[in-house]
Coordinates of C-alpha atoms in Angstrom, one line a residue:
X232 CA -34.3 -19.4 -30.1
X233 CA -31.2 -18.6 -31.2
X234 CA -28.1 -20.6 -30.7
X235 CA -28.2 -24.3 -29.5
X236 CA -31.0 -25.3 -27.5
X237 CA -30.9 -26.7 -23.6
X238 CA -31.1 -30.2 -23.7
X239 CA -32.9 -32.1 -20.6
X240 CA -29.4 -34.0 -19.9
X241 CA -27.1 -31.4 -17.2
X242 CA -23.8 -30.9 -18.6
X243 CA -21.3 -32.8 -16.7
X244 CA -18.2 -31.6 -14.4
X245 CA -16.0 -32.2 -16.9
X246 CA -18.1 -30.3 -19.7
X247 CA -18.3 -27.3 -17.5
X248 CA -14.5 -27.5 -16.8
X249 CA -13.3 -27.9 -20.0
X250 CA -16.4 -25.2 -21.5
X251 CA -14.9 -22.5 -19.0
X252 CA -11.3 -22.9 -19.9
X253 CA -12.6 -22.4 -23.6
X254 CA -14.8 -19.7 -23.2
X255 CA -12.5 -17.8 -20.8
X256 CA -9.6 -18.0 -23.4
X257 CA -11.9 -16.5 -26.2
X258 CA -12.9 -13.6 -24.1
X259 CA -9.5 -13.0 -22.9
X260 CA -8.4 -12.9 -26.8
X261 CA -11.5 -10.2 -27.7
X262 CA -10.8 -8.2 -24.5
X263 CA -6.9 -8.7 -23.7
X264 CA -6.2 -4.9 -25.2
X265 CA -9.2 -3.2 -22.3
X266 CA -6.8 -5.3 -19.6
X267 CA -3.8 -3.8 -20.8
X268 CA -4.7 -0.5 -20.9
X269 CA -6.1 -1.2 -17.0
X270 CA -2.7 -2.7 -16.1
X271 CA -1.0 0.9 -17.8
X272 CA -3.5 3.3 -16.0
X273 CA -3.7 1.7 -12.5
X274 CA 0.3 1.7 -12.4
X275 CA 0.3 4.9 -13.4
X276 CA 1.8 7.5 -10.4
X277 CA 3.7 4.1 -9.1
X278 CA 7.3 5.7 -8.6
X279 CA 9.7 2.0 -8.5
X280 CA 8.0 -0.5 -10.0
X281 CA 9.8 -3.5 -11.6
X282 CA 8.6 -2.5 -14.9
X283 CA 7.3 0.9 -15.8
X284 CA 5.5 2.8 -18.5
X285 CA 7.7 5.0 -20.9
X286 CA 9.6 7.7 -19.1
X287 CA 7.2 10.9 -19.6
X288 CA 4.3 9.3 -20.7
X289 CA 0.9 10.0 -19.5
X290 CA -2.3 7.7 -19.8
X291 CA -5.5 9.6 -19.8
X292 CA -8.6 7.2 -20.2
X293 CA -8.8 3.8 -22.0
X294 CA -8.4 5.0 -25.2
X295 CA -6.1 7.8 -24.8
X296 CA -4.1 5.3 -23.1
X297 CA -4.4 2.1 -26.1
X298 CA -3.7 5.0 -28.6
X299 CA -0.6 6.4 -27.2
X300 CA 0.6 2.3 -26.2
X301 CA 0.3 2.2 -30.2
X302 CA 2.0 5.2 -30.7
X303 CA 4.8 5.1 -28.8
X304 CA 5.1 0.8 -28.6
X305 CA 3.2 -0.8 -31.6
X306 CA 0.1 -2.2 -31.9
X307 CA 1.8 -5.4 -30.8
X308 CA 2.1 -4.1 -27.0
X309 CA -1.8 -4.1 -26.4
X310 CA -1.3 -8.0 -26.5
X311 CA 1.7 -8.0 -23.8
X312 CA 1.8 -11.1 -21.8
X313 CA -1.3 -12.8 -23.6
X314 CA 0.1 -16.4 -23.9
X315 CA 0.6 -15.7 -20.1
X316 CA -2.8 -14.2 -19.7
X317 CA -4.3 -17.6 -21.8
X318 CA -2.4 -20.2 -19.6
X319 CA -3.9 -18.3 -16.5
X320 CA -7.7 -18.7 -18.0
X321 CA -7.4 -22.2 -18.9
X322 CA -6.0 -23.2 -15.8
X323 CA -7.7 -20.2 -13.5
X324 CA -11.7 -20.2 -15.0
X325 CA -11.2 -23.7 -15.5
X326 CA -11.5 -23.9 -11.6
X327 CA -13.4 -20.9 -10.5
X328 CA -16.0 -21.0 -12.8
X329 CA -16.1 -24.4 -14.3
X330 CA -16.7 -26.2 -10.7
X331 CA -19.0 -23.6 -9.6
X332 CA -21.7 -25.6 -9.7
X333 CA -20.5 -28.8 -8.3
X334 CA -18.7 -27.0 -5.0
X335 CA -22.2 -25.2 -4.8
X336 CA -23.9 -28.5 -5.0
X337 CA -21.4 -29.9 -2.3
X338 CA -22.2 -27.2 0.0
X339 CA -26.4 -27.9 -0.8
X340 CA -25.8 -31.3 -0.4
X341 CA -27.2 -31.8 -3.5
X342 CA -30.4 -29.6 -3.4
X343 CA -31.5 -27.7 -6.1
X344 CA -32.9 -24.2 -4.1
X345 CA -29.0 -22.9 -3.4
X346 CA -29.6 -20.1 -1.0
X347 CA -27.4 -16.9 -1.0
X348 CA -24.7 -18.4 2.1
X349 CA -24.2 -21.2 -0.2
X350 CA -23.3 -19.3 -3.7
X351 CA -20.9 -16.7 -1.8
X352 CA -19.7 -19.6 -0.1
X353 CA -19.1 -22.1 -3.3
X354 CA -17.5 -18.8 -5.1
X355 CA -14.9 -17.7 -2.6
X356 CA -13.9 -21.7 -2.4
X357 CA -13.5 -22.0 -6.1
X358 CA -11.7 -18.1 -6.4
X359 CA -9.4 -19.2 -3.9
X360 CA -8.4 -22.7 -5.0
X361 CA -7.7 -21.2 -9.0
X362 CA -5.6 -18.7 -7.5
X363 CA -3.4 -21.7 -5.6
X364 CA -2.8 -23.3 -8.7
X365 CA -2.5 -20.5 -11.2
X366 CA -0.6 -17.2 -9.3
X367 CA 2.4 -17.6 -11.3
X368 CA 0.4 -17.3 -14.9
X369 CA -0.9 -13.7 -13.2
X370 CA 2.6 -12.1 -11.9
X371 CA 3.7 -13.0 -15.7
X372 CA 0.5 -11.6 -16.9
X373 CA 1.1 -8.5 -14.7
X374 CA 4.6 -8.0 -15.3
X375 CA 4.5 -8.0 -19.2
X376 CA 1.6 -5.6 -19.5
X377 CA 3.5 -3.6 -17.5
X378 CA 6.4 -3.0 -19.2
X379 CA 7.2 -1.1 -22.1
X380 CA 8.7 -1.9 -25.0
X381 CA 10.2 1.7 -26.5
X382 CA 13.7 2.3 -26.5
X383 CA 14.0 -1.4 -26.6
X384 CA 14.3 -2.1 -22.6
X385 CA 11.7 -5.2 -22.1
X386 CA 12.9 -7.2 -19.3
X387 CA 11.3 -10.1 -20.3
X388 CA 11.7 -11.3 -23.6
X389 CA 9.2 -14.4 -23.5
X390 CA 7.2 -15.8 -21.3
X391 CA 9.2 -19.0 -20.4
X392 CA 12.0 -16.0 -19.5
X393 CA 9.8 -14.0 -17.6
X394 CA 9.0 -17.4 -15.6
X395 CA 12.7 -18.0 -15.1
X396 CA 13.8 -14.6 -14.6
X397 CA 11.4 -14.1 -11.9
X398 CA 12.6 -17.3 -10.5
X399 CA 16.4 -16.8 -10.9
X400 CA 15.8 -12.9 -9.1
X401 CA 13.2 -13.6 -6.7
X402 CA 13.3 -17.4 -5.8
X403 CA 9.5 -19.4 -6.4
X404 CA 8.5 -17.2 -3.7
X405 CA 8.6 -14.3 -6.7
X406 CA 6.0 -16.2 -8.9
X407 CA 3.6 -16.7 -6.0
X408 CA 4.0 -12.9 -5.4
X409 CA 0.7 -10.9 -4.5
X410 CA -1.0 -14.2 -3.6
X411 CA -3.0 -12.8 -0.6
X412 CA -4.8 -9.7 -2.4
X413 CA -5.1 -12.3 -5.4
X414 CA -7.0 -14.7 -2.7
X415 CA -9.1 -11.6 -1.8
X416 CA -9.8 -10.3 -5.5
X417 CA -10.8 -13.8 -6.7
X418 CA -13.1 -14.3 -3.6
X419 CA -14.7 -11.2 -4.2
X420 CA -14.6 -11.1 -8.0
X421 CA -16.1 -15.1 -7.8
X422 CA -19.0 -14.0 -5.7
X423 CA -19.5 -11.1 -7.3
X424 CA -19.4 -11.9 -10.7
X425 CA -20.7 -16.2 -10.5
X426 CA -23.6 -15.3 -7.8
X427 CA -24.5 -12.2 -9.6
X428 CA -24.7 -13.6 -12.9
X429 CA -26.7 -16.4 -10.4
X430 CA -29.2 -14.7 -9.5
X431 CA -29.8 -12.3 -12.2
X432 CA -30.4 -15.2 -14.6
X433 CA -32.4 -16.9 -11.9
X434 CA -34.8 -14.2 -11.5
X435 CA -35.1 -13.4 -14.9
X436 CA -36.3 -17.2 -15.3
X437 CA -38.5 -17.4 -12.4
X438 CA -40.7 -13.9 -13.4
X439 CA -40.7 -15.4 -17.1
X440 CA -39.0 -12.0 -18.1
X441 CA -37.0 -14.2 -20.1
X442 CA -36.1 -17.8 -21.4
X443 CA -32.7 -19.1 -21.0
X444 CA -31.6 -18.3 -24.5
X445 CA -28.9 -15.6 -25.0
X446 CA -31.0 -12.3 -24.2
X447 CA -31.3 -13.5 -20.9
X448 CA -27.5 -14.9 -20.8
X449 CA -26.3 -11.6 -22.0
X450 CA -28.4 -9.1 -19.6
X451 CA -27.3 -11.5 -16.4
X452 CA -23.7 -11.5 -17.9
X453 CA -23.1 -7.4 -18.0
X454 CA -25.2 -7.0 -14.7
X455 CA -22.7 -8.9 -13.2
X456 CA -19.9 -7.2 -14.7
X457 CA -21.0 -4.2 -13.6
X458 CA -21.5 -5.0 -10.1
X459 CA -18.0 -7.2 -9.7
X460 CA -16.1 -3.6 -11.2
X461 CA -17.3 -1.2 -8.1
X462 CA -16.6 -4.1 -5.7
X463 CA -13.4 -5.5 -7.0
X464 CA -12.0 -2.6 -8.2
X465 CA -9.5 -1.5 -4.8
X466 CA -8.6 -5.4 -4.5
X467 CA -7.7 -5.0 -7.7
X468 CA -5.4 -2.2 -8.3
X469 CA -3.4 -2.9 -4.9
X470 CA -3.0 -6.5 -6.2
X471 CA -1.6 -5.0 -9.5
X472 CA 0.7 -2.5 -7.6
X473 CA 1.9 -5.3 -5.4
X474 CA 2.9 -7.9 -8.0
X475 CA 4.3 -5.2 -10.3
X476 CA 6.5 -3.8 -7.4
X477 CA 10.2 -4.4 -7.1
X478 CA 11.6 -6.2 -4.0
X479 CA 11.6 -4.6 -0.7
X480 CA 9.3 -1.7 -2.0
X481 CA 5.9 -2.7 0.2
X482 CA 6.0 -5.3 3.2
X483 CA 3.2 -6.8 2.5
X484 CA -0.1 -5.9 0.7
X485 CA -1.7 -4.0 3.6
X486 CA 1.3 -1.6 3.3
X487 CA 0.8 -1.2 -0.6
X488 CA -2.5 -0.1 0.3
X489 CA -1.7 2.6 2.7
X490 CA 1.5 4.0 0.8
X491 CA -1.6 4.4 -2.1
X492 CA -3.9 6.3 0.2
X493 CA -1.3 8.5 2.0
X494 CA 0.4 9.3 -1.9
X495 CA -2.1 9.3 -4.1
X496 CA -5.3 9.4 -1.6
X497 CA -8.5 7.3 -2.1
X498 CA -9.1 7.8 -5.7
X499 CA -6.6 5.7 -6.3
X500 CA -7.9 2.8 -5.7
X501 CA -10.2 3.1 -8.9
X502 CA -7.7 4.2 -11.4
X503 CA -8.3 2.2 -14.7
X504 CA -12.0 2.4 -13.1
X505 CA -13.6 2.7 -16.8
X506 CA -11.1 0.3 -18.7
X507 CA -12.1 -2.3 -15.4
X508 CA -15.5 -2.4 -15.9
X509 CA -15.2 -2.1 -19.9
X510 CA -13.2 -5.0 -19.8
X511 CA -15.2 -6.7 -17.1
X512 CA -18.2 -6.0 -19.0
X513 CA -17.7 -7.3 -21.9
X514 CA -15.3 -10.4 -20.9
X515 CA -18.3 -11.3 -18.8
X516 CA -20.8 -11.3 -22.3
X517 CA -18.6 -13.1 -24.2
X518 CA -17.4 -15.6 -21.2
X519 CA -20.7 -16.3 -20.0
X520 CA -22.5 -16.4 -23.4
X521 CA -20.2 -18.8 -24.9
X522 CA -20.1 -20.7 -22.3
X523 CA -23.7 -21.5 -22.0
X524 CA -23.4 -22.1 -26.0
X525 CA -20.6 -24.5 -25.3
X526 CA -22.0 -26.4 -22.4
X527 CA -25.1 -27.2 -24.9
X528 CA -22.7 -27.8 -27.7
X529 CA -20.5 -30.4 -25.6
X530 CA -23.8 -31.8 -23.9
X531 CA -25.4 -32.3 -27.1
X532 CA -22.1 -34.1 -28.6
X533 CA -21.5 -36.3 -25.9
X534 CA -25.2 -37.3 -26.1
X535 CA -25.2 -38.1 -29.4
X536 CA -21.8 -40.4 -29.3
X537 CA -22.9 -42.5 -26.7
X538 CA -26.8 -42.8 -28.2
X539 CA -26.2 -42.3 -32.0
X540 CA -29.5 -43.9 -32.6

C-alpha cells in the first residue's frame, strides 16, 4: 500500500470540495507551462486577436514552442496568467469535480450502482454550473497566455488589471466572453474526463486487476486524459480563439468555427493536439492522484478530531 489507506468513513461534500480545489491548484502549478504552450500553438495562424504572439514568430510542437517563449520572452512567460489560472481551479474543480459525486448521487437517488445516463448526466451539470461561476478567471487565464511579453507591449500588466481592463473596454459582458463553447467544453471535458476516470477505476476494481491504491488511481487518471484530449480538443481551440478575439471579429462561437475551417481547414481544430493531451495527461495524474491522497488525508483528520480516543 502505498500512500494513506481508505478508511471505511466516505469523505464528506465538503472534504471532496475543498480536496479538488487543492489538488487542481497543484496540478495546475506542475502543468501550467504544457497549457501555455497549447494557448501559443492553437492561436497560432489567428490574424486579429486581442493579444498575439511575437511578430514573426513561429511555434512548432510543445517544446519548440516553450523553448522559443524562453527565448524570445523569459522563462517567466511559461507561467502567464497563473494566479488567474489558480483562482479558476479553486473556484472551477472545486465545483466540477468536487460535487461529482453528490450531483451523481442526487440524480441516483441515492443508489450506489450509478449507470452510464447518470455519470454523463451528473458531469455536464457540475461542468456547466463551474463555468457560471468562474468564466471570468478563464478569459484572464486566456488572455495572459496569449500575449507576449517582447518588446515590452503586455496589455495587461496584472491580473486585477486585466479584470478591469476587460471590464473598462468590453463592459462585464467581456469577462463572461466565450461562455457558450466554455459550457460545451466543460460538459464534454466533465464527462469525459470524471466518467472516464469512473469507469476505468470501477472496472479495474470490480475484475480485481487492481486495489484502489495509486496504480489503479494513476492508470484510470491518464486513460481519462487521453480520451477527454481527442473529444475536447475542437471545443477547445474554438473556445480559445473566441475569448482571445478582439471585438467584432466572430458573431458568435459558431462563426469562429467556420472562419477556422474555411481558413485554416479541419486540422485546425487540433492545433496544440500534443501539448492538449500532454497537459491533460498529466494534470489528470497529478489531480486525480492527489486528490484521492487528500480525500483520505482530510477523512482521516476529521476522524481523528472528533474521536481522538
Amino acid at each position: 500500500m502505498v500512500g494513506f489507506k481508505a478508511t471505511d468513513v466516505p469523505p464528506t461534500a465538503t472534504v471532496k470540495f475543498l480536496g479538488a480545489g487543492t489538488a487542481a491548484c497543484i496540478a495546475d502549478l506542475i502543468t501550467f507551462p504544457l497549457d501555455t504552450a497549447k494557448v501559443r500553438l492553437q492561436i497560432q495562424g489567428e490574424s486579429q486577436g486581442l493579444v498575439r504572439a511575437v511578430a514573426g514568430t513561429q511555434y512548432r510542437g510543445v517544446l519548440g514552442t516553450i523553448l522559443t517563449m524562453v527565448r524570445t520572452e523569459g522563462p517567466r512567460s511559461l507561467y502567464n496568467g497563473l494566479v488567474a489560472g489558480l483562482q479558476r481551479q479553486m473556484s472551477f474543480a472545486s465545483v466540477r469535480i468536487g460535487l461529482y459525486d453528490s450531483v451523481k448521487q442526487f440524480y441516483t437517488k441515492g443508489s450506489e450502482h450509478a449507470g452510464i445516463g447518470s455519470r454523463l448526466l451528473a458531469g455536464s451539470t457540475t461542468g456547466a454550473l463551474a463555468v457560471a461561476l468562474a468564466q471570468p478567471t478563464d478569459v484572464v487565464k486566456v488572455r495572459f497566455q496569449a500575449q507576449a511579453q517582447a518588446g515590452g507591449g503586455r496589455r495587461y500588466q496584472s491580473t486585477v488589471d486585466a479584470y478591469k481592463t476587460i471590464a473598462k473596454e468590453e463592459g462585464f459582458r467581456g469577462l463572461w466572453k466565450g461562455t457558450s463553447p466554455n459550457v460545451a467544453r466543460n460538459a464534454i471535458v466533465n464527462c469525459a474526463e470524471l466518467v472516464t476516470y469512473d469507469l476505468i477505476k470501477d472496472t479495474l476494481l470490480k475484475a480485481n486487476l487492481m486495489t484502489d491504491d495509486l496504480p489503479c488511481h494513476f492508470t484510470s487518471a491518464f486513460g481519462a486524459g487521453f480520451c477527454t484530449t481527442i473529444i475536447a480538443s475542437p471545443v477547445d481551440v474554438v473556445k480559445t480563439r473566441y475569448m482571445n478575439s478582439a471585438p467584432g471579429q466572430y458573431s458568435s462561437a459558431g462563426h469562429c468555427a467556420l472562419t477556422m475551417l474555411q481558413k485554416e481547414g479541419p486540422r485546425a481544430f487540433y492545433k496544440g493536439f500534443m501539448p492538449s493531451f500532454l497537459r491533460l495527461g498529466s494534470w489528470n495524474v497529478v489531480m486525480f492522484v492527489t486528490y484521492e491522497q487528500l480525500k483520505r488525508a482530510l477523512t482521516t483528520a476529521c476522524t481523528s478530531r472528533v474521536a481522538p480516543f
